[in-house]
Coordinates of C-alpha atoms (C1' of nucleotides) in Angstrom, one line a residue:
Chain A
M38 CA 62.0 116.2 108.6
P39 CA 60.4 116.6 105.2
L40 CA 59.8 120.2 104.2
S41 CA 57.4 121.7 101.7
E42 CA 59.7 124.3 100.2
P43 CA 60.3 124.0 96.5
I44 CA 63.4 122.0 95.6
D45 CA 66.1 123.5 93.5
R46 CA 66.4 120.8 91.0
T47 CA 69.3 122.5 89.2
R48 CA 71.4 121.3 92.2
L49 CA 71.0 117.9 90.7
F50 CA 73.4 118.8 87.9
A51 CA 75.7 121.2 89.7
G52 CA 78.2 118.6 90.8
L53 CA 77.9 116.6 87.6
N54 CA 78.4 119.7 85.6
T55 CA 81.8 120.5 87.1
I56 CA 83.2 117.2 85.8
A57 CA 81.1 116.3 82.8
D58 CA 79.1 117.9 80.0
V59 CA 75.5 117.1 81.0
S60 CA 73.1 117.2 78.0
L61 CA 69.7 118.9 78.1
M62 CA 68.1 115.5 77.9
Q63 CA 70.1 114.1 80.8
K64 CA 69.1 117.2 82.8
E65 CA 65.5 116.6 82.1
L66 CA 65.7 112.9 83.1
L67 CA 67.5 113.8 86.3
A68 CA 65.0 116.5 87.1
K69 CA 62.2 114.0 86.9
L70 CA 63.7 111.8 89.7
P71 CA 61.5 111.6 92.8
L72 CA 63.1 113.6 95.6
R73 CA 62.4 113.7 99.3
L74 CA 63.6 116.9 100.8
V75 CA 65.1 116.7 104.2
S76 CA 66.5 119.4 106.4
L77 CA 69.4 118.5 108.6
S78 CA 70.8 120.2 111.7
E79 CA 74.5 120.4 112.3
G80 CA 75.9 117.0 113.1
A81 CA 72.9 115.1 112.0
D82 CA 73.6 111.7 110.4
V83 CA 71.9 110.7 107.1
L84 CA 73.5 107.3 107.3
R85 CA 75.5 105.3 109.8
E86 CA 78.2 102.8 109.3
G87 CA 76.7 99.4 108.8
E88 CA 73.3 100.5 107.7
A89 CA 71.8 99.4 104.4
P90 CA 71.1 102.5 102.3
T91 CA 67.8 102.7 100.5
D92 CA 68.2 106.2 99.1
S93 CA 71.0 108.3 97.6
C94 CA 71.7 111.7 99.1
L95 CA 71.9 114.8 97.1
V96 CA 73.4 117.8 98.9
L97 CA 71.3 120.9 98.3
S98 CA 72.9 123.3 100.7
G99 CA 75.5 123.1 103.5
V100 CA 78.6 120.9 103.8
M101 CA 78.5 117.2 104.5
C102 CA 81.1 114.6 105.2
R103 CA 81.7 110.9 105.1
Y104 CA 83.5 109.5 108.1
K105 CA 84.7 106.3 109.8
I106 CA 85.3 105.6 113.4
V107 CA 88.3 103.5 114.3
G108 CA 88.7 101.1 117.2
D109 CA 89.6 103.6 119.9
G110 CA 86.7 105.8 119.0
R111 CA 88.6 108.4 117.0
R112 CA 87.0 109.7 113.9
Q113 CA 88.4 110.1 110.4
I114 CA 86.6 112.2 107.9
V115 CA 87.2 110.7 104.5
S116 CA 85.5 113.2 102.2
L117 CA 83.7 116.5 102.2
H118 CA 80.7 117.2 100.1
L119 CA 79.3 120.4 98.8
P120 CA 76.0 121.4 97.3
G121 CA 75.4 119.4 94.1
D122 CA 77.4 116.4 95.3
L123 CA 76.0 112.9 95.6
P124 CA 78.2 111.7 98.5
D125 CA 77.0 108.1 98.6
L126 CA 76.4 107.0 95.1
Q127 CA 78.3 103.8 95.7
G128 CA 75.5 102.8 98.0
L129 CA 73.7 101.9 94.8
Y130 CA 75.9 98.9 94.5
L131 CA 76.9 98.0 98.1
D132 CA 74.6 96.3 100.7
N133 CA 76.0 98.0 103.7
A134 CA 77.5 101.4 104.3
D135 CA 81.2 101.3 105.2
H136 CA 81.1 104.8 106.6
G137 CA 78.8 107.4 108.1
L138 CA 77.4 110.4 106.3
S139 CA 76.6 113.5 108.3
A140 CA 76.0 117.2 108.0
M141 CA 78.9 119.5 109.1
S142 CA 76.6 122.5 109.0
A143 CA 72.9 122.9 108.9
S144 CA 72.1 121.4 105.5
R145 CA 69.3 120.6 103.1
V146 CA 69.5 117.4 101.2
A147 CA 67.2 115.5 98.7
L148 CA 66.9 111.8 99.1
I149 CA 66.5 109.9 95.9
P150 CA 65.2 106.3 96.1
N151 CA 68.0 104.0 94.9
E152 CA 65.3 102.0 93.1
A153 CA 64.5 105.0 91.0
L154 CA 68.1 105.8 90.2
R155 CA 68.7 102.2 89.2
R156 CA 65.7 102.3 86.9
L157 CA 66.9 105.5 85.3
I158 CA 70.3 104.1 84.7
A159 CA 68.9 100.9 83.2
E160 CA 66.7 102.8 80.9
N161 CA 69.2 105.4 80.1
P162 CA 72.8 104.2 80.0
S163 CA 74.2 107.6 79.3
V164 CA 73.0 108.8 82.7
G165 CA 74.7 105.7 84.1
V166 CA 78.0 106.8 82.5
L167 CA 77.6 110.3 84.1
L168 CA 77.1 108.8 87.6
A169 CA 79.9 106.3 87.0
K170 CA 82.1 109.2 86.2
M171 CA 81.1 110.8 89.5
I172 CA 82.0 107.7 91.4
A173 CA 85.3 107.6 89.6
V174 CA 86.1 111.1 90.5
D175 CA 85.1 110.4 94.1
G176 CA 87.7 107.6 94.1
S177 CA 90.3 109.9 92.7
I178 CA 89.7 112.4 95.5
L179 CA 90.0 109.6 98.0
R180 CA 93.4 108.7 96.6
E181 CA 94.6 112.2 96.9
W182 CA 93.5 112.3 100.5
I183 CA 95.5 109.1 101.1
A184 CA 98.6 110.8 99.6
N185 CA 97.9 114.0 101.6
I186 CA 97.6 112.3 104.9
G187 CA 100.3 109.7 104.3
R188 CA 103.0 111.9 102.8
R189 CA 102.6 115.5 103.8
D190 CA 103.1 117.2 107.1
A191 CA 100.4 118.9 109.1
A192 CA 100.8 122.4 107.5
Q193 CA 100.8 121.0 104.0
R194 CA 97.8 118.8 104.7
M195 CA 95.8 121.7 106.0
A196 CA 96.8 123.9 103.1
H197 CA 95.9 121.2 100.7
L198 CA 92.5 120.7 102.3
I199 CA 91.7 124.4 102.1
C200 CA 92.9 124.5 98.4
E201 CA 90.6 121.6 97.5
F202 CA 87.7 123.0 99.3
F203 CA 88.3 126.4 97.8
V204 CA 88.6 125.1 94.2
R205 CA 85.6 122.9 94.4
M206 CA 83.5 125.7 95.9
R207 CA 84.7 128.0 93.2
A208 CA 83.8 125.5 90.5
L209 CA 80.3 125.5 91.8
G210 CA 80.1 129.3 91.6
F211 CA 80.8 130.1 95.2
A212 CA 83.8 131.9 96.8
E213 CA 84.0 134.5 94.0
D214 CA 85.6 137.0 96.4
K215 CA 88.2 134.4 97.5
I216 CA 86.3 134.1 100.8
V217 CA 85.3 130.6 101.5
S218 CA 83.1 129.4 104.4
L219 CA 84.7 126.3 105.7
P220 CA 82.1 125.3 108.4
L221 CA 84.5 123.0 110.3
T222 CA 85.7 123.4 113.8
Q223 CA 89.4 122.9 114.3
S224 CA 88.6 119.6 115.8
E225 CA 86.8 118.6 112.6
L226 CA 89.6 119.9 110.5
G227 CA 91.8 117.6 112.5
D228 CA 89.5 114.7 111.8
A229 CA 89.8 115.4 108.1
T230 CA 93.5 115.6 108.0
G231 CA 94.5 113.1 110.7
I232 CA 95.8 115.8 113.1
L233 CA 94.9 116.5 116.6
A234 CA 92.7 119.6 117.2
V235 CA 95.3 121.4 119.4
H236 CA 97.8 121.1 116.6
V237 CA 95.4 122.2 114.0
N238 CA 95.2 125.4 115.9
R239 CA 99.0 126.0 115.7
V240 CA 99.0 125.0 112.0
M241 CA 96.3 127.5 111.2
Q242 CA 98.2 130.2 113.0
L243 CA 101.2 129.3 110.9
L244 CA 99.2 129.6 107.7
R245 CA 97.8 133.0 108.9
G246 CA 101.3 134.1 110.0
R247 CA 102.6 133.5 106.6
G248 CA 99.9 135.6 105.1
L249 CA 98.3 132.7 103.2
I250 CA 94.9 133.0 104.7
S251 CA 93.0 135.0 107.2
S252 CA 90.0 133.8 109.2
R253 CA 87.1 135.1 111.0
G254 CA 85.1 132.3 112.6
N255 CA 84.3 129.8 109.9
H256 CA 84.9 132.2 107.1
H257 CA 88.4 132.1 105.6
R258 CA 89.9 134.4 103.1
V259 CA 92.5 133.1 100.7
D260 CA 95.0 136.0 100.8
D261 CA 97.8 134.4 98.9
W262 CA 96.5 131.7 96.5
P263 CA 99.8 130.9 94.8
G264 CA 101.4 130.6 98.2
L265 CA 98.7 128.4 99.6
K266 CA 98.8 126.2 96.5
R267 CA 102.6 125.9 96.9
M268 CA 102.4 125.2 100.6
G269 CA 99.8 122.5 100.0
D270 CA 101.5 121.0 97.0
F271 CA 98.2 121.3 95.3
N272 CA 97.6 120.2 91.8
P273 CA 93.9 120.1 90.8
A274 CA 94.3 117.4 88.2
Y275 CA 92.9 114.8 90.5
L276 CA 89.6 116.7 90.7
H277 CA 89.0 115.9 87.0
M278 CA 87.2 119.2 86.5
R279 CA 86.2 120.5 83.2
A280 CA 87.3 124.0 84.0
S281 CA 90.9 124.8 84.4
L282 CA 92.2 126.9 87.3
A283 CA 92.6 129.8 84.9
Q284 CA 89.0 129.5 83.9
L285 CA 88.1 129.7 87.5
G286 CA 90.1 132.8 87.9
L287 CA 92.8 131.0 89.9
A288 CA 95.7 131.0 87.5
Chain B
M111 CA 106.0 92.3 75.9
P112 CA 103.2 90.2 74.5
L113 CA 103.4 86.5 75.2
S114 CA 101.9 83.6 73.5
E115 CA 101.1 81.4 76.5
P116 CA 97.4 80.6 77.0
I117 CA 95.6 83.1 79.2
D118 CA 93.8 81.9 82.3
R119 CA 90.4 83.5 81.6
T120 CA 89.0 82.4 84.9
R121 CA 91.1 85.1 86.4
L122 CA 88.7 87.5 84.9
F123 CA 86.1 86.5 87.4
A124 CA 88.2 85.8 90.4
G125 CA 88.1 89.3 91.8
L126 CA 84.5 89.8 90.9
N127 CA 83.5 86.5 92.4
T128 CA 84.8 87.5 95.8
I129 CA 82.3 90.4 95.9
A130 CA 79.5 89.4 93.7
D131 CA 77.6 86.4 92.3
V132 CA 78.8 86.2 88.7
S133 CA 76.3 84.4 86.6
L134 CA 77.3 81.8 83.9
M135 CA 76.2 84.1 81.2
Q136 CA 78.2 87.0 82.6
K137 CA 81.3 84.8 82.8
E138 CA 80.9 83.8 79.2
L139 CA 80.6 87.4 78.1
L140 CA 83.6 88.4 80.1
A141 CA 85.6 85.5 78.7
K142 CA 84.9 86.7 75.2
L143 CA 86.6 90.0 75.8
P144 CA 89.7 90.6 73.7
L145 CA 92.8 90.4 75.9
R146 CA 96.4 91.3 75.3
L147 CA 98.7 89.4 77.6
V148 CA 101.7 91.3 78.9
S149 CA 104.5 90.2 81.2
L150 CA 105.8 92.7 83.6
S151 CA 109.1 92.7 85.5
E152 CA 109.3 94.0 89.0
G153 CA 108.8 97.7 89.2
A154 CA 107.5 98.1 85.7
D155 CA 104.8 100.7 85.1
V156 CA 101.6 99.9 83.3
L157 CA 100.4 103.4 83.6
R158 CA 101.9 106.7 84.7
E159 CA 100.2 109.6 86.4
G160 CA 98.8 112.0 83.8
E161 CA 98.6 109.4 81.0
A162 CA 95.4 108.8 79.1
P163 CA 94.5 105.1 79.6
T164 CA 93.3 103.2 76.6
D165 CA 93.1 99.8 78.2
S166 CA 92.0 98.4 81.5
C167 CA 94.4 96.1 83.3
L168 CA 93.5 92.7 84.7
V169 CA 96.0 91.2 87.0
L170 CA 96.7 87.6 86.2
S171 CA 99.6 86.9 88.6
G172 CA 101.8 88.9 90.9
V173 CA 101.0 91.9 93.0
M174 CA 100.5 95.4 91.6
C175 CA 99.9 98.8 93.2
R176 CA 98.6 102.2 92.4
Y177 CA 100.6 105.1 93.7
K178 CA 101.0 108.8 93.7
I179 CA 104.1 110.9 94.0
V180 CA 103.9 114.1 96.1
G181 CA 105.8 117.3 95.6
D182 CA 109.0 116.3 97.4
G183 CA 109.3 113.1 95.4
R184 CA 108.0 110.8 98.1
R185 CA 105.7 108.0 97.0
Q186 CA 102.4 107.0 98.5
I187 CA 100.9 103.7 97.5
V188 CA 97.1 104.0 97.5
S189 CA 96.1 100.4 96.9
L190 CA 97.4 96.9 96.3
H191 CA 96.0 94.6 93.7
L192 CA 96.0 90.8 93.5
P193 CA 95.3 88.4 90.7
G194 CA 91.8 88.8 89.5
D195 CA 91.7 92.5 90.3
L196 CA 91.0 95.3 87.8
P197 CA 93.0 98.0 89.4
D198 CA 92.2 100.8 87.0
L199 CA 88.5 100.4 86.1
Q200 CA 87.8 104.0 86.7
G201 CA 90.0 104.8 83.8
L202 CA 86.9 103.8 81.8
Y203 CA 85.4 107.2 82.8
L204 CA 88.4 109.5 83.4
D205 CA 90.5 111.1 80.7
N206 CA 93.8 111.1 82.6
A207 CA 95.2 108.8 85.2
D208 CA 95.6 110.5 88.6
H209 CA 98.0 107.8 89.7
G210 CA 100.6 105.4 88.5
L211 CA 100.0 101.6 88.2
S212 CA 103.0 99.4 88.6
A213 CA 104.1 95.8 89.4
M214 CA 105.4 95.1 92.8
S215 CA 106.6 91.7 91.8
A216 CA 107.1 90.1 88.4
S217 CA 103.5 89.9 87.1
R218 CA 101.4 89.0 84.2
V219 CA 98.5 91.1 83.2
A220 CA 95.9 91.2 80.5
L221 CA 95.0 94.4 78.9
I222 CA 91.4 94.9 77.9
P223 CA 90.7 97.7 75.4
N224 CA 88.4 100.2 77.2
E225 CA 86.4 100.4 74.0
A226 CA 85.5 96.7 74.2
L227 CA 84.6 97.0 77.9
R228 CA 82.4 100.0 77.2
R229 CA 80.7 98.1 74.4
L230 CA 80.1 95.1 76.6
I231 CA 78.6 97.3 79.4
A232 CA 76.4 99.1 76.9
E233 CA 75.1 95.9 75.4
N234 CA 74.9 94.1 78.8
P235 CA 74.0 96.3 81.7
S236 CA 74.2 93.5 84.2
V237 CA 77.9 93.3 83.5
G238 CA 78.1 97.1 84.0
V239 CA 76.5 96.6 87.4
L240 CA 79.2 94.0 88.3
L241 CA 82.0 96.4 87.3
A242 CA 80.3 99.3 89.1
K243 CA 80.2 97.2 92.2
M244 CA 83.9 96.6 91.8
I245 CA 84.6 100.3 91.5
A246 CA 82.4 100.9 94.6
V247 CA 84.4 98.3 96.6
D248 CA 87.6 99.9 95.5
G249 CA 86.4 103.2 96.9
S250 CA 85.5 101.5 100.2
I251 CA 89.0 100.1 100.5
L252 CA 90.4 103.6 99.8
R253 CA 88.3 105.0 102.6
E254 CA 89.6 102.4 105.0
W255 CA 93.2 103.2 103.9
I256 CA 92.5 106.9 104.8
A257 CA 91.2 105.9 108.2
N258 CA 94.2 103.5 108.7
I259 CA 96.8 106.1 107.8
G260 CA 95.0 109.0 109.5
R261 CA 94.0 107.5 112.8
R262 CA 96.2 104.5 113.6
D263 CA 99.8 104.3 114.8
A264 CA 102.5 102.6 112.8
A265 CA 102.1 99.2 114.3
Q266 CA 98.4 99.2 113.9
R267 CA 98.7 100.3 110.3
M268 CA 101.1 97.6 109.4
A269 CA 99.0 95.0 111.2
H270 CA 95.9 96.2 109.3
L271 CA 97.7 96.2 106.0
I272 CA 98.8 92.6 106.6
C273 CA 95.3 91.6 107.6
E274 CA 93.8 93.1 104.5
F275 CA 96.3 91.5 102.3
F276 CA 95.9 88.1 104.0
V277 CA 92.1 88.1 103.8
R278 CA 92.0 89.2 100.2
M279 CA 94.5 86.5 99.3
R280 CA 92.6 83.9 101.2
A281 CA 89.3 84.9 99.5
L282 CA 91.1 84.2 96.2
G283 CA 92.1 80.8 97.3
F284 CA 95.7 81.6 98.3
A285 CA 97.3 81.5 101.7
E286 CA 95.6 78.3 102.8
D287 CA 98.5 77.5 105.2
K288 CA 98.4 81.0 106.7
I289 CA 101.6 81.8 104.9
V290 CA 101.2 84.8 102.6
S291 CA 103.7 86.1 100.2
L292 CA 103.8 89.9 100.6
P293 CA 106.3 90.8 97.9
L294 CA 107.0 94.3 99.3
T295 CA 110.3 95.6 100.6
Q296 CA 110.1 97.4 103.9
S297 CA 110.5 100.6 102.0
E298 CA 107.4 99.7 100.0
L299 CA 105.5 98.7 103.0
G300 CA 106.3 102.2 104.3
D301 CA 105.1 103.8 101.1
A302 CA 101.8 101.9 101.6
T303 CA 101.3 103.0 105.2
G304 CA 102.9 106.4 105.2
I305 CA 105.8 105.3 107.4
L306 CA 109.5 105.6 106.8
A307 CA 111.3 102.5 105.9
V308 CA 113.6 102.5 109.0
H309 CA 110.6 102.6 111.2
V310 CA 108.8 99.9 109.3
N311 CA 111.7 97.7 110.3
R312 CA 111.2 98.3 114.0
V313 CA 107.5 97.9 113.6
M314 CA 107.9 94.5 111.9
Q315 CA 110.2 93.4 114.7
L316 CA 107.5 94.4 117.2
L317 CA 104.9 92.4 115.4
R318 CA 107.3 89.4 115.3
G319 CA 108.3 89.9 118.9
R320 CA 104.6 89.7 119.9
G321 CA 104.3 86.4 118.1
L322 CA 101.8 87.8 115.6
I323 CA 103.7 87.0 112.5
S324 CA 107.0 85.4 111.5
S325 CA 108.8 86.3 108.3
R326 CA 111.4 84.8 106.0
G327 CA 112.1 87.1 103.2
N328 CA 108.9 88.1 101.5
H329 CA 107.0 85.3 103.0
H330 CA 105.1 86.0 106.1
R331 CA 103.3 83.6 108.3
V332 CA 100.3 84.7 110.3
D333 CA 101.0 83.0 113.6
D334 CA 98.3 84.7 115.7
W335 CA 95.4 85.7 113.6
P336 CA 93.1 86.9 116.4
G337 CA 96.0 88.9 117.8
L338 CA 96.9 90.4 114.5
K339 CA 93.3 91.3 113.8
R340 CA 93.1 92.9 117.2
M341 CA 96.3 94.8 116.8
G342 CA 95.3 96.1 113.4
D343 CA 91.7 97.0 114.5
F344 CA 90.7 95.0 111.5
N345 CA 87.1 94.6 110.5
P346 CA 86.6 93.1 107.0
A347 CA 83.2 94.7 106.5
Y348 CA 84.7 97.3 104.2
L349 CA 85.9 94.6 101.8
H350 CA 82.3 93.8 101.0
M351 CA 83.1 90.2 100.4
R352 CA 80.5 87.5 99.9
A353 CA 82.3 85.1 102.2
S354 CA 82.6 85.7 105.9
L355 CA 85.8 85.3 107.8
A356 CA 84.4 82.1 109.2
Q357 CA 83.8 80.8 105.7
L358 CA 87.4 81.6 104.9
G359 CA 88.6 79.6 107.9
L360 CA 89.5 82.8 109.8
A361 CA 86.8 82.9 112.5
Chain C
dC94 C1' 74.8 137.7 132.7
dG95 C1' 75.9 132.9 132.8
dT96 C1' 76.8 128.8 130.3
dC97 C1' 78.7 126.2 126.8
dT98 C1' 81.6 125.2 123.0
dA99 C1' 85.6 126.3 120.5
dA100 C1' 90.0 128.6 120.2
dT101 C1' 94.3 129.5 122.2
dT102 C1' 98.5 128.9 125.0
dG103 C1' 102.1 126.4 127.6
dA104 C1' 104.9 122.5 128.9
dA105 C1' 106.3 117.9 128.8
dG106 C1' 106.3 113.2 126.5
dC107 C1' 106.6 110.1 122.9
dA108 C1' 106.3 108.3 118.2
dT109 C1' 108.3 108.9 114.2
dC110 C1' 111.9 110.8 111.4
dT111 C1' 116.7 111.8 110.2
dC112 C1' 121.3 110.7 109.6
dA113 C1' 124.7 107.3 109.8
dA114 C1' 126.8 103.0 110.0
dC115 C1' 126.9 98.2 109.5
dA116 C1' 125.1 93.5 108.3
dT117 C1' 122.9 90.4 105.3
dG118 C1' 121.5 88.3 101.3
dC119 C1' 121.5 87.6 96.4
dG120 C1' 122.8 87.8 91.6
dT121 C1' 126.5 88.4 88.5
dG122 C1' 130.7 87.9 86.5
dG123 C1' 135.1 86.4 86.9
Chain D
dC80 C1' 133.0 78.3 93.2
dC81 C1' 134.4 82.6 95.0
dA82 C1' 134.5 87.6 94.9
dC83 C1' 132.3 91.5 94.3
dG84 C1' 128.6 94.9 94.1
dC85 C1' 124.2 96.3 95.2
dA86 C1' 119.8 96.3 97.3
dT87 C1' 117.6 95.4 101.5
dG88 C1' 117.5 94.7 106.3
dT89 C1' 119.1 96.1 110.9
dT90 C1' 120.8 98.9 114.7
dG91 C1' 121.9 103.2 117.2
dA92 C1' 121.7 108.0 118.6
dG93 C1' 119.8 112.4 118.2
dA94 C1' 116.3 115.7 116.4
dT95 C1' 111.6 117.1 115.8
dG96 C1' 106.8 117.1 114.9
dC97 C1' 102.8 115.9 116.8
dT98 C1' 100.5 114.4 120.9
dT99 C1' 99.0 114.7 125.5
dC100 C1' 97.5 117.0 129.5
dA101 C1' 96.1 121.1 131.6
dA102 C1' 94.6 125.7 132.0
dT103 C1' 92.9 130.0 130.2
dT104 C1' 90.6 133.1 126.8
dA105 C1' 87.3 134.2 123.4
dG106 C1' 83.0 133.9 121.3
dA107 C1' 78.0 132.4 120.6
dC108 C1' 73.6 132.1 122.6
dG109 C1' 69.6 132.2 125.5

DNA sequence: CGTCTAATTGAAGCATCTCAACATGCGTGG
DNA sequence: CCACGCATGTTGAGATGCTTCAATTAGACG
């Protein structure tokens, strides 16, 4: 449902800013885009597999995910998206969505008509380059997920997922106290890592047992960042961020 | 090593043509790009993880792959690339490669200076849209790989991989007799699907035993296409091809 | 307080891995 | 042409990580 609250248009640059230097002019152009604010309850879909997208989705608050359903009905989450992300930019160029897009927690998003985005890109190629970079980074993260699921065991996968989420949140200015809210149930964590929920539980206990993290509900505290990083074989290069780990206080 | 043989410039459009309608003018513009022909022996790297790409790679012949190496040294192949593909387009927008790019069989590629590509896109936005679409489809295939590895068992994964390879080859005009040359060793098939080589062997025997495929060396014949499709839970929508399966003779 | 979802625990089964050996094919050099 | 070496394919047996099924506990919410 559309809301009347004011939209935080700086969110438009938040994600872009972590990977590229967005000029003042580009910010102004982006801020002028027509936005339709929508509030989503937990689990709500913005887009379903097979639908033809007419708008691009900007996450304002909450955590969203893209997912696919395989033949036997099981779900695979293919990416997580934080405030400032544009999870479905490739919808600008594809006729039908090959995945669903839904809210993992109550979220607010801004819908941007693809027509307006296309016009902006056409008139202002430098903005197009920014968005292309965002799509490219998205692809890079997808590749790392493939490697994560294909070649690491359950504990490593989970550790890697938490590392990625933590670093991305941090880059956006969240999680300053090393406490990160990962609003996923264990079942959803399993959908993201290709593990069954019951086993996620045991893996999380393992991570906690080793003193890497501690949890209370959805809120997780990173107790031993070097250890978690090592356990997850985490190297942030694939995130293509402008800031180094050191600059994020995560040396 | 650079060769002096004539370059088949129609390869420049082959991959694009399967997903988009490339106009005559666009073909002419692409054909004018400066190309540097390079011949690769099996296993040769065009790009290694961490390197800064200066050229984009167009596959002229052979099969190439992008891959990542995880901490313990194991390899995960994240995509396969056929003649007409531009496997590393996102290198246009990223400073450092997050993956390696290598030849799975003796291959010929054409290297296109990124500078020239960027100029072409800037002067001719419609070509930029074509390439953006290619990057978007690339992302879609990555997502399907995540779902494949995360949520299907070994036999399904392998069947799905073969289906994808077969359809993509077919769309390019190969494999008309339902015989497809998949120049991967069982170890490499394992790297692509997240399975160990020994187990790949048993899975291939299973597929052969069910009459889905038959193999002689690297050449595999699809004996039961509907069966293979069913086994691999294969739905080609994610390839975003212009041609339907029916149009490819694979109803 | 009752209901519902999510987290936790246990036990048993199975898919995949691991280790180890042997077979096959292929290119190379004698 | 044969002999050899090496990479790849094949087979077997045992270990294990993850799944499956089932039941219980904890926590959130009206």
